[in-house]
Coordinates of C-alpha atoms (C1' of nucleotides) in Angstrom, one line a residue:
Chain U
M262 CA -19.1 15.7 9.9
S263 CA -16.1 16.4 11.8
N264 CA -16.1 14.3 15.0
E265 CA -15.6 15.5 18.5
Q266 CA -12.5 13.3 19.1
E267 CA -10.7 15.4 16.6
P268 CA -7.8 17.7 17.7
R269 CA -8.7 21.3 18.0
A270 CA -6.5 22.5 15.1
A271 CA -8.0 20.1 12.7
Q272 CA -11.4 21.0 14.0
A273 CA -10.7 24.7 13.4
H274 CA -9.6 24.0 9.8
F275 CA -12.7 22.0 9.2
E276 CA -14.9 24.8 10.6
S277 CA -13.2 27.4 8.6
R278 CA -14.0 25.5 5.4
L279 CA -17.6 24.9 6.6
A280 CA -18.0 28.7 7.0
K281 CA -16.8 29.2 3.4
L282 CA -19.2 26.6 2.3
E283 CA -22.0 28.5 4.0
R284 CA -20.9 31.8 2.4
L285 CA -21.0 30.1 -1.0
R286 CA -24.5 29.0 -0.4
E287 CA -25.6 32.4 0.8
R288 CA -24.4 33.8 -2.6
G289 CA -26.6 31.3 -4.3
V290 CA -23.7 29.0 -5.4
D291 CA -24.3 25.3 -5.2
P292 CA -21.0 23.8 -4.0
Y293 CA -22.0 20.3 -5.2
P294 CA -23.7 20.9 -8.6
R295 CA -25.2 18.1 -10.6
R296 CA -23.7 19.1 -14.0
T297 CA -20.2 19.9 -15.1
E298 CA -19.1 21.6 -18.3
R299 CA -15.8 20.4 -19.6
T300 CA -14.5 20.9 -23.1
H301 CA -10.9 19.8 -22.7
T302 CA -8.7 17.9 -20.2
S303 CA -5.8 20.0 -19.0
S304 CA -3.3 18.2 -21.3
E305 CA -5.7 18.6 -24.2
A306 CA -6.0 22.3 -23.5
R307 CA -2.2 22.7 -23.3
A308 CA -1.8 20.8 -26.6
L309 CA -4.5 22.8 -28.3
F310 CA -2.7 26.1 -27.5
E311 CA 0.8 24.8 -28.3
D312 CA -0.4 23.6 -31.8
D313 CA -1.7 27.0 -32.7
E314 CA -0.8 30.0 -30.6
N315 CA -2.3 32.6 -32.9
T316 CA -5.9 31.6 -32.6
E317 CA -8.1 32.4 -29.6
H318 CA -9.1 29.1 -28.0
G319 CA -12.0 29.1 -25.6
V320 CA -11.9 26.1 -23.2
A321 CA -13.7 24.8 -20.1
V322 CA -11.4 22.9 -17.8
V323 CA -12.0 21.1 -14.5
G324 CA -9.9 19.8 -11.7
R325 CA -8.7 19.9 -8.1
L326 CA -7.3 23.2 -6.8
M327 CA -3.7 22.4 -6.0
T328 CA -2.1 25.8 -5.4
M329 CA -3.4 29.4 -5.4
R330 CA -1.3 32.6 -5.6
G331 CA -3.1 35.8 -5.1
M332 CA -1.5 39.1 -6.1
G333 CA -4.1 41.7 -5.5
R334 CA -5.9 42.2 -8.8
L335 CA -4.5 39.1 -10.3
T336 CA -4.6 35.5 -9.0
F337 CA -2.9 32.4 -10.3
A338 CA -4.0 28.9 -9.5
T339 CA -3.2 25.4 -10.6
L340 CA -5.9 22.8 -11.4
R341 CA -5.1 19.1 -11.6
D342 CA -7.2 16.6 -13.5
G343 CA -6.6 13.1 -14.5
S344 CA -4.4 14.2 -17.4
G345 CA -2.1 16.6 -15.4
D346 CA -2.0 20.1 -14.3
I347 CA -3.0 23.4 -15.9
Q348 CA -2.5 26.9 -14.7
V349 CA -5.5 29.3 -14.6
S350 CA -5.4 33.1 -13.9
F351 CA -8.1 35.3 -12.5
A352 CA -7.9 39.0 -13.4
R353 CA -10.0 41.2 -11.3
D354 CA -11.1 43.4 -14.1
R355 CA -12.7 40.5 -15.9
F356 CA -15.0 39.7 -13.0
D357 CA -17.9 41.0 -11.1
P358 CA -16.3 42.3 -7.9
D359 CA -18.2 39.9 -5.6
D360 CA -17.1 36.9 -7.7
Y361 CA -13.5 38.0 -7.6
Q362 CA -13.7 38.5 -3.8
A363 CA -15.3 35.1 -3.5
L364 CA -12.0 33.5 -4.6
K365 CA -11.2 33.8 -0.9
D366 CA -13.8 31.2 -0.2
L367 CA -11.9 28.6 -2.3
D368 CA -9.6 26.2 -0.5
L369 CA -6.8 23.9 -1.7
G370 CA -8.4 20.6 -2.5
D371 CA -11.7 22.0 -3.9
F372 CA -12.8 20.8 -7.3
L373 CA -13.4 23.7 -9.7
G374 CA -14.5 24.3 -13.2
V375 CA -13.0 27.2 -15.1
S376 CA -13.9 28.6 -18.5
G377 CA -11.8 31.1 -20.4
T378 CA -9.3 31.7 -23.1
L379 CA -5.8 30.1 -23.4
Y380 CA -2.8 32.4 -23.4
R381 CA 0.9 32.2 -22.5
T382 CA 2.1 34.2 -19.5
R383 CA 5.1 36.4 -19.6
T384 CA 7.0 33.6 -17.9
G385 CA 5.9 31.2 -20.6
E386 CA 3.3 29.1 -18.9
V387 CA 0.2 28.0 -20.9
T388 CA -2.7 29.4 -18.9
V389 CA -6.5 29.7 -19.0
Q390 CA -7.5 33.3 -18.6
A391 CA -10.7 32.8 -16.6
D392 CA -13.9 34.4 -17.6
S393 CA -15.9 32.4 -15.0
Y394 CA -15.4 29.7 -12.5
S395 CA -17.6 27.4 -10.5
V396 CA -17.2 25.1 -7.5
L397 CA -17.8 21.5 -8.4
G398 CA -17.0 19.9 -5.1
K399 CA -16.0 21.8 -1.9
A400 CA -13.4 19.9 0.2
L401 CA -13.8 20.2 3.9
R402 CA -10.4 18.7 4.8
P403 CA -7.0 19.8 3.6
P404 CA -4.8 18.0 1.1
P405 CA -1.4 16.6 2.4
E406 CA 1.6 18.9 2.5
K407 CA 2.5 20.2 -0.9
W408 CA 6.3 19.7 -0.9
H409 CA 6.8 16.5 0.9
G410 CA 3.4 14.8 0.3
L411 CA 2.3 12.2 2.7
R412 CA 5.1 10.1 4.3
N413 CA 3.5 8.4 7.2
V414 CA 3.3 4.8 6.0
E415 CA 0.3 3.9 8.2
Q416 CA -1.7 6.9 7.0
R417 CA -0.7 6.2 3.4
Y418 CA -2.3 2.8 3.6
R419 CA -5.3 3.8 5.8
Q420 CA -6.1 6.8 3.6
R421 CA -4.8 5.7 0.3
Y422 CA -6.7 8.5 -1.5
L423 CA -4.4 11.0 0.2
D424 CA -1.4 9.0 -0.8
L425 CA -2.6 8.9 -4.4
M426 CA -3.4 12.6 -4.3
A427 CA 0.1 13.6 -3.0
N428 CA 2.5 11.0 -4.4
D429 CA 2.8 10.7 -8.2
E430 CA 4.9 7.6 -8.0
V431 CA 2.2 5.8 -6.0
R432 CA -0.4 6.7 -8.6
E433 CA 2.0 5.3 -11.3
I434 CA 2.2 1.9 -9.6
F435 CA -1.5 1.4 -9.8
V436 CA -1.6 2.6 -13.4
V437 CA 1.0 0.0 -14.2
R438 CA -0.9 -2.6 -12.3
S439 CA -4.0 -1.9 -14.3
A440 CA -2.0 -2.2 -17.6
V441 CA -0.5 -5.5 -16.5
V442 CA -3.9 -7.1 -15.6
S443 CA -5.3 -5.8 -18.9
A444 CA -2.3 -7.2 -20.8
I445 CA -2.7 -10.6 -19.1
R446 CA -6.3 -10.7 -20.1
R447 CA -5.5 -9.8 -23.7
F448 CA -2.7 -12.4 -23.9
M449 CA -4.9 -15.1 -22.7
E450 CA -7.8 -14.1 -25.0
D451 CA -5.4 -14.0 -27.9
R452 CA -4.5 -17.6 -27.2
G453 CA -8.1 -18.7 -27.3
F454 CA -8.8 -18.8 -23.6
I455 CA -12.2 -17.8 -22.4
E456 CA -12.6 -16.0 -19.1
A457 CA -14.7 -17.5 -16.4
E458 CA -16.1 -16.3 -13.1
T459 CA -16.4 -19.0 -10.5
P460 CA -17.8 -18.7 -6.9
V461 CA -15.9 -16.9 -4.2
L462 CA -18.2 -18.5 -1.6
V463 CA -17.6 -22.3 -1.6
P464 CA -18.8 -25.2 0.6
V465 CA -15.3 -26.7 0.7
A466 CA -12.1 -24.7 0.7
A467 CA -10.1 -26.9 -1.6
G468 CA -7.6 -26.7 -4.5
A469 CA -4.5 -25.6 -2.5
M470 CA -2.8 -26.1 0.8
A471 CA -4.0 -23.1 2.9
A472 CA -6.2 -22.1 5.8
P473 CA -9.5 -20.6 4.8
F474 CA -11.7 -17.8 6.0
V475 CA -15.0 -19.1 7.3
T476 CA -18.4 -17.4 6.8
R477 CA -22.0 -18.3 7.0
H478 CA -25.1 -18.2 4.7
N479 CA -28.2 -17.4 6.8
A480 CA -30.9 -18.6 4.5
L481 CA -29.1 -21.8 3.7
D482 CA -28.1 -22.1 7.4
R483 CA -24.8 -23.4 6.5
Q484 CA -21.1 -22.7 6.8
L485 CA -19.3 -21.5 3.7
F486 CA -15.7 -20.6 3.0
L487 CA -14.0 -18.0 0.9
R488 CA -12.1 -19.7 -1.9
I489 CA -8.4 -20.4 -1.4
A490 CA -7.9 -21.1 -5.1
T491 CA -10.0 -21.1 -8.3
E492 CA -8.6 -24.4 -9.4
L493 CA -11.3 -27.0 -8.9
N494 CA -14.2 -25.0 -10.5
L495 CA -12.0 -24.2 -13.5
K496 CA -11.2 -27.9 -14.0
K497 CA -14.9 -28.6 -13.9
L498 CA -15.2 -26.3 -16.9
L499 CA -12.7 -28.6 -18.7
V500 CA -15.0 -31.5 -17.9
G501 CA -17.8 -29.4 -19.4
G502 CA -16.0 -29.1 -22.7
F503 CA -14.3 -25.7 -22.6
E504 CA -10.7 -26.4 -23.7
R505 CA -9.1 -23.2 -22.6
V506 CA -10.3 -21.3 -19.6
F507 CA -8.9 -18.7 -17.2
E508 CA -10.0 -16.6 -14.3
I509 CA -8.5 -13.5 -12.9
G510 CA -9.7 -13.1 -9.3
R511 CA -9.3 -12.6 -5.7
I512 CA -8.5 -15.5 -3.4
F513 CA -8.3 -15.5 0.3
R514 CA -5.9 -17.2 2.7
N515 CA -6.2 -17.0 6.5
E516 CA -2.6 -16.7 7.2
G517 CA 0.1 -14.3 8.3
I518 CA 0.5 -10.8 6.8
D519 CA 4.0 -9.7 5.7
A520 CA 5.9 -8.1 2.9
A521 CA 5.0 -10.9 0.5
H522 CA 1.6 -11.9 1.8
N523 CA -1.8 -10.1 2.0
P524 CA -4.8 -12.2 3.2
E525 CA -6.6 -11.4 -0.1
F526 CA -4.6 -11.4 -3.3
T527 CA -5.2 -11.8 -7.0
T528 CA -4.3 -14.7 -9.2
M529 CA -4.7 -15.6 -12.8
E530 CA -5.4 -19.4 -13.1
S531 CA -5.6 -21.0 -16.4
Y532 CA -6.3 -24.6 -17.7
E533 CA -5.5 -25.8 -21.1
A534 CA -6.8 -29.1 -22.3
Y535 CA -4.3 -31.4 -24.1
A536 CA -1.4 -29.4 -22.8
S537 CA 1.2 -30.4 -20.1
Y538 CA 3.3 -28.4 -17.7
T539 CA 6.0 -28.0 -20.3
D540 CA 3.6 -26.1 -22.6
V541 CA 2.6 -24.0 -19.6
M542 CA 6.2 -23.1 -18.9
E543 CA 6.6 -21.7 -22.4
M544 CA 3.3 -19.7 -22.0
V545 CA 4.5 -18.2 -18.7
E546 CA 7.9 -17.2 -20.1
S547 CA 6.2 -15.6 -23.1
L548 CA 3.5 -13.8 -21.0
V549 CA 6.0 -12.4 -18.5
H550 CA 8.3 -11.3 -21.3
Q551 CA 5.4 -9.5 -23.0
L552 CA 4.6 -7.8 -19.7
V553 CA 8.1 -6.6 -19.1
M554 CA 8.4 -5.3 -22.7
L555 CA 5.1 -3.4 -22.2
T556 CA 6.1 -1.8 -18.9
H557 CA 9.8 -1.3 -19.4
G558 CA 10.4 -1.5 -23.2
K559 CA 13.1 -4.0 -22.6
S560 CA 13.5 -7.4 -21.0
T561 CA 15.3 -6.4 -17.8
V562 CA 14.2 -4.9 -14.6
T563 CA 16.1 -3.8 -11.5
Y564 CA 14.6 -5.4 -8.4
D565 CA 15.9 -4.9 -4.9
G566 CA 19.3 -3.8 -6.3
Q567 CA 19.6 -6.7 -8.7
E568 CA 19.3 -6.7 -12.5
I569 CA 16.9 -9.4 -13.6
D570 CA 16.5 -10.5 -17.2
L571 CA 13.0 -11.9 -17.9
A572 CA 13.7 -12.9 -21.5
P573 CA 12.9 -16.5 -22.4
P574 CA 14.1 -19.2 -22.0
W575 CA 14.2 -19.3 -18.2
R576 CA 16.4 -21.6 -16.2
R577 CA 14.8 -25.0 -15.6
L578 CA 16.0 -26.7 -12.5
P579 CA 14.7 -29.9 -11.0
L580 CA 13.7 -29.4 -7.4
I581 CA 15.6 -32.5 -6.2
D582 CA 18.8 -31.1 -7.8
A583 CA 18.3 -27.7 -6.3
I584 CA 17.9 -29.1 -2.8
R585 CA 20.9 -31.4 -3.3
E586 CA 23.1 -28.6 -4.5
W587 CA 22.3 -26.1 -1.7
S588 CA 21.7 -28.5 1.2
E589 CA 23.4 -31.7 0.2
I590 CA 20.3 -33.5 1.1
D591 CA 19.1 -36.2 -1.2
L592 CA 15.4 -35.9 -0.9
L593 CA 14.8 -39.3 -2.6
S594 CA 16.9 -41.4 -0.3
E595 CA 15.0 -43.6 2.2
E596 CA 16.0 -41.8 5.3
M597 CA 15.1 -38.4 4.0
R598 CA 11.6 -39.5 3.1
T599 CA 10.6 -39.6 6.7
A600 CA 9.8 -36.5 8.7
D601 CA 12.2 -37.5 11.5
G602 CA 15.0 -38.2 9.2
L603 CA 14.6 -35.0 7.2
R604 CA 14.2 -32.9 10.3
A605 CA 17.4 -34.2 11.7
A606 CA 19.3 -33.5 8.5
M607 CA 17.9 -30.0 8.4
R608 CA 19.0 -29.4 12.0
E609 CA 22.5 -30.6 11.2
R610 CA 22.6 -27.8 8.5
G611 CA 21.6 -25.1 10.9
L612 CA 17.9 -24.9 10.0
T613 CA 15.3 -24.7 12.7
P614 CA 12.3 -26.9 11.6
A615 CA 9.4 -27.1 14.1
E616 CA 9.2 -30.4 16.1
D617 CA 5.7 -31.3 14.9
S618 CA 6.0 -30.4 11.3
S619 CA 4.9 -32.8 8.6
W620 CA 7.2 -34.0 5.9
P621 CA 5.7 -31.7 3.2
Q622 CA 6.0 -28.8 5.6
L623 CA 9.7 -29.7 6.1
V624 CA 10.3 -29.8 2.4
D625 CA 8.6 -26.5 2.0
K626 CA 10.8 -25.0 4.6
L627 CA 13.9 -26.4 2.9
I628 CA 12.8 -24.8 -0.3
G629 CA 11.9 -21.5 1.4
D630 CA 15.1 -21.3 3.3
L631 CA 17.8 -22.6 1.0
V632 CA 16.4 -22.6 -2.6
E633 CA 14.0 -19.7 -3.0
P634 CA 16.3 -16.9 -1.9
R635 CA 18.8 -18.0 -4.6
L636 CA 16.3 -17.9 -7.4
I637 CA 16.8 -14.2 -8.3
Q638 CA 16.9 -14.7 -12.1
P639 CA 13.7 -16.3 -13.4
T640 CA 13.7 -20.0 -12.8
F641 CA 11.3 -22.9 -13.1
L642 CA 11.8 -25.5 -10.3
L643 CA 10.6 -28.8 -11.6
D644 CA 9.0 -31.9 -10.3
Y645 CA 7.9 -31.9 -6.7
P646 CA 7.3 -34.7 -4.2
I647 CA 3.9 -36.3 -4.7
E648 CA 3.0 -35.9 -1.0
M649 CA 2.8 -32.1 -1.3
T650 CA 0.9 -32.0 -4.6
P651 CA -2.3 -34.0 -4.7
L652 CA -3.7 -32.5 -7.9
A653 CA -0.8 -33.2 -10.3
K654 CA 0.1 -36.2 -12.4
A655 CA 3.1 -38.4 -11.4
T656 CA 6.3 -38.0 -13.3
E657 CA 6.9 -40.7 -15.9
G658 CA 9.3 -43.2 -14.4
D659 CA 9.2 -41.9 -10.8
A660 CA 6.1 -42.3 -8.7
R661 CA 7.6 -40.2 -5.9
L662 CA 7.5 -37.0 -8.0
V663 CA 4.8 -35.2 -9.9
E664 CA 4.9 -32.9 -13.0
R665 CA 4.7 -29.6 -11.2
F666 CA 6.8 -26.4 -11.6
E667 CA 6.9 -23.2 -9.7
G668 CA 8.3 -20.1 -11.3
F669 CA 10.5 -17.8 -9.2
I670 CA 11.6 -14.3 -9.9
G671 CA 13.6 -12.1 -7.4
G672 CA 13.4 -14.9 -4.8
M673 CA 9.6 -14.9 -4.9
E674 CA 7.2 -17.6 -6.1
V675 CA 5.1 -16.1 -8.8
A676 CA 3.8 -19.1 -10.7
N677 CA 2.7 -22.7 -9.9
S678 CA 1.7 -25.2 -12.5
F679 CA 0.8 -28.9 -12.9
T680 CA 0.2 -31.4 -15.5
E681 CA -3.2 -32.0 -14.1
L682 CA -4.3 -35.3 -12.7
N683 CA -7.3 -36.6 -14.6
D684 CA -7.5 -40.1 -13.2
P685 CA -10.5 -40.0 -10.9
I686 CA -9.7 -43.0 -8.8
E687 CA -6.1 -41.8 -8.1
Q688 CA -7.4 -38.3 -7.5
A689 CA -9.9 -39.5 -4.9
A690 CA -7.1 -41.5 -3.2
R691 CA -4.6 -38.7 -3.2
L692 CA -7.1 -36.2 -1.7
Q693 CA -8.1 -38.8 0.9
A694 CA -4.5 -39.0 1.9
Q695 CA -4.5 -35.3 2.4
E696 CA -7.5 -35.6 4.7
E697 CA -5.7 -38.2 6.7
N698 CA -2.5 -36.2 6.9
R699 CA -4.5 -33.2 8.2
E700 CA -5.9 -35.4 11.0
Q701 CA -2.5 -36.9 11.8
F702 CA -0.5 -33.8 11.7
R703 CA -3.2 -31.4 12.9
D704 CA -2.2 -29.2 10.0
E705 CA -5.0 -27.2 8.6
D706 CA -3.0 -26.6 5.4
F707 CA -3.4 -30.0 3.8
D708 CA -5.7 -29.9 0.9
R709 CA -9.4 -30.9 1.3
L710 CA -11.4 -33.6 -0.5
D711 CA -14.1 -32.0 -2.5
E712 CA -16.5 -34.8 -3.5
D713 CA -18.2 -32.7 -6.2
F714 CA -14.9 -32.2 -7.9
V715 CA -14.1 -35.9 -7.8
T716 CA -17.5 -36.7 -9.3
A717 CA -16.8 -34.2 -12.1
V718 CA -13.5 -35.9 -12.8
E719 CA -15.3 -39.3 -12.9
H720 CA -17.3 -38.0 -15.8
G721 CA -14.0 -37.7 -17.7
M722 CA -11.5 -34.8 -17.6
P723 CA -9.2 -34.2 -20.5
P724 CA -5.5 -34.1 -19.9
A725 CA -4.5 -30.6 -19.2
G726 CA -1.8 -28.1 -18.1
G727 CA -2.9 -25.8 -15.3
L728 CA -1.4 -22.6 -14.0
G729 CA -1.7 -20.2 -11.1
L730 CA 0.0 -16.8 -11.4
G731 CA 0.4 -14.4 -8.5
I732 CA -0.5 -11.1 -10.0
D733 CA 0.4 -9.0 -7.0
R734 CA 3.9 -10.4 -6.9
L735 CA 4.4 -10.0 -10.6
V736 CA 3.4 -6.4 -10.3
M737 CA 5.9 -6.0 -7.4
I738 CA 8.7 -7.2 -9.8
L739 CA 7.5 -5.0 -12.6
T740 CA 7.2 -1.9 -10.4
G741 CA 10.3 -2.5 -8.3
Q742 CA 8.3 -2.7 -5.0
T743 CA 9.6 -5.0 -2.3
T744 CA 6.3 -5.1 -0.2
I745 CA 3.0 -6.3 -1.4
R746 CA 1.2 -3.5 0.4
E747 CA 2.7 -1.1 -2.2
V748 CA 0.9 -2.8 -5.0
V749 CA -2.4 -3.4 -3.2
L750 CA -4.6 -0.3 -3.1
F751 CA -6.1 -1.0 0.3
P752 CA -3.9 -3.5 2.1
Q753 CA -5.3 -5.3 5.2
L754 CA -4.5 -3.5 8.4
R755 CA -5.6 -3.9 11.9
T756 CA -8.6 -1.6 12.6
L757 CA -8.1 1.2 15.0
E758 CA -9.8 1.0 18.5
Chain Q
rG117 C1' 4.4 -14.9 18.5
rG118 C1' 10.2 -13.2 19.6
rC119 C1' 13.5 -9.1 18.8
rC120 C1' 14.6 -4.1 16.8
rC121 C1' 12.8 0.8 15.3
rG122 C1' 9.0 4.5 15.0
rC123 C1' 4.5 7.5 16.9
rU124 C1' 5.7 15.5 18.5
rA125 C1' 0.6 21.2 15.3
rG126 C1' -3.8 19.4 9.6
rC127 C1' 1.1 17.7 6.8
rU128 C1' 6.8 17.2 6.6
rC129 C1' 10.2 17.4 10.3
rA130 C1' 13.4 19.6 14.9
rA131 C1' 14.0 19.2 20.3
rU132 C1' 14.8 12.7 23.0
rC133 C1' 21.4 10.4 23.4
rU134 C1' 22.7 14.4 28.0
rG135 C1' 15.2 15.5 32.0
rG136 C1' 14.6 22.2 32.6
rC137 C1' 9.7 27.7 28.8
rA138 C1' 8.0 22.2 22.6
rG139 C1' 10.3 24.9 17.6
rA140 C1' 10.6 25.5 12.0
rG141 C1' 8.6 25.0 7.0
rC142 C1' 4.1 24.1 4.5
rA143 C1' -1.1 24.5 5.4
rG144 C1' -4.7 28.1 8.1
rC145 C1' -6.3 33.4 9.6
rU146 C1' -5.6 39.2 8.8
rG147 C1' -3.4 42.7 5.5
rA148 C1' -0.3 44.4 1.0
rC149 C1' 0.6 43.2 -4.1
rU150 C1' -1.4 42.6 -12.2
rC151 C1' 3.0 37.7 -14.3
rU152 C1' 3.1 34.1 -10.2
rU153 C1' 4.1 28.9 -10.6
rA154 C1' 7.5 25.9 -3.6
rA155 C1' 5.1 33.5 -5.3
rU156 C1' 6.8 37.4 -2.1
rC157 C1' 6.3 40.8 2.2
rA158 C1' 4.2 42.2 7.2
rG159 C1' 1.4 40.3 11.3
rC160 C1' -1.6 36.4 14.0
rG161 C1' -3.5 31.8 15.8
rG162 C1' -2.7 26.6 16.4
rG163 C1' 0.1 21.1 21.0
rU164 C1' -3.9 15.6 25.8
rU165 C1' 4.2 15.2 22.4
rC166 C1' -0.2 7.5 20.8
rC167 C1' -2.5 5.7 25.8
rA168 C1' -1.9 4.4 31.1
rG169 C1' 1.1 4.1 35.2
rG170 C1' 5.9 5.1 37.6
rU171 C1' 10.7 7.7 38.9
rU172 C1' 11.7 13.1 39.7
rC173 C1' 11.3 19.6 42.4
rG174 C1' 10.5 19.0 37.1
rA175 C1' 9.2 14.1 31.8
rA176 C1' 8.1 14.6 24.6
rU177 C1' 12.9 12.9 26.7
rC178 C1' 14.2 8.0 31.7
rC179 C1' 11.4 3.2 33.6
rU180 C1' 7.1 -0.4 33.2
rG181 C1' 2.7 -2.0 30.7
rG182 C1' -0.5 -1.4 26.5
rG183 C1' -2.1 0.4 21.3
rC184 C1' -1.0 1.2 16.2
rG185 C1' 2.6 1.0 12.3
rG186 C1' 7.3 -0.5 10.0
rG187 C1' 11.5 -4.0 9.7
rU188 C1' 13.3 -8.8 10.8
rC189 C1' 13.1 -13.9 12.5
rA190 C1' 9.5 -17.8 13.2
rC191 C1' 4.9 -19.5 11.1
rC192 C1' 2.2 -19.5 6.5
rA193 C1' 2.8 -22.0 -0.4

RNA sequence: GGCCCGCUAGCUCAAUCUGGCAGAGCAGCUGACUCUUAAUCAGCGGGUUCCAGGUUCGAAUCCUGGGCGGGUCACCA
């Protein structure tokens, strides 16, 4: 029901529609019937007539009433269904007088069913000449303004259904998103990966460096977390004998909200036994290329005013080289390997690292400030410091680095991959070091030691290449959106009052 | 969290700089109209200008605080 807080004008509109609803009921019309007759979608009906204009085609169409133009004894209306719009016309001489009069009790936004015959109007529009109509769902509130749609950004997010109703280009973004997710699933299945569903509620929020959401299970009387990654459970499946697994799912990180971050977001993680991160690089290039060909029919997209070519091969750039080139800091030198030394060097270059940040945080900031914004064309950054990556295998010949890459497009991180660490003793030690760092730096973002996971690796895990792909950000690139809220149907907002 | 911007009728926007009756289009209501498609024509109604306080004879407008949203910086993989 309409609530009493509501402005008077809105209340009046609501009550006017309620009165029409009552009148329909008084005439014995059920405004919310259980069954619908539909023979054609609106685009099917139009095609049917255009294929053969000389035959009489009877159709029953349905849809939302978008416009209505009454001209005395003749009324035109537009219905919109999932396939598009179709015009219908009501001629008074084809109706019982009461039924024609009752068109007045219809409102924009109502769902209607119309049966009749297809014809072409004098102005050329394929139209259903109605013999009968029925209300399928009376709307008590009006649709957004018909020329300008809904512009208010806050309302677009809070009432996304109105946004979808009014703005075609918004609807198109989510159609593309669906096609992208579906294509990713097909790509993985075609390569022999099987899809897994692992728990969202977990006893330890491990597998990434991020702050978790905390919740509670009453019957078990214990604290649980929402997963911050799907990584560890998927690797347990490698231990169990699946050689190729993936999961498309929501993960949750209790961190800031901005144009590139929503607290819940969707990733595709995959693990392939007997592969390494170089194999994964090729898979990512190939997957993204396939997606851009699907959505654009070519390998290039325009993003934030820049032309980006996603065709393989992508640039491969060692992280250490990237940092050296754009900051002239040699991350491997002795003095840069301490937090104090690195912080001082960053300050000399005009950066503003926090006083209490840990060394991995500083490196992260260095990447974020100086490297990431320059990676507009697709680029793999290779080989990260071991301190910031506890789940990856060390690079051959340099124990300070691990085999890890991140994939960047348009200055955004979209992929993260390791040659997975499968040495249980080293794994336990590396995660233990994360625990100690978290204590020492009071930084909740260090990874956590999950004993169950270590036990699993102790049973023997095959060598593997793993991947995490940020689906929201990929969809941003593929739809030209510069904020994540435009590719998430219901982005997180503060609640009102 | 800092800074900047925004919030006016159901919707899209004016009026805010320079304080002086808060307007328009769409939507709604009444009527006319058998070829409209942003229908048209005639008429009507609709406002706690985000909230609270202040300055003033007078506040949508200026000031202070707050809310929500957007941008940006910081933080955050």
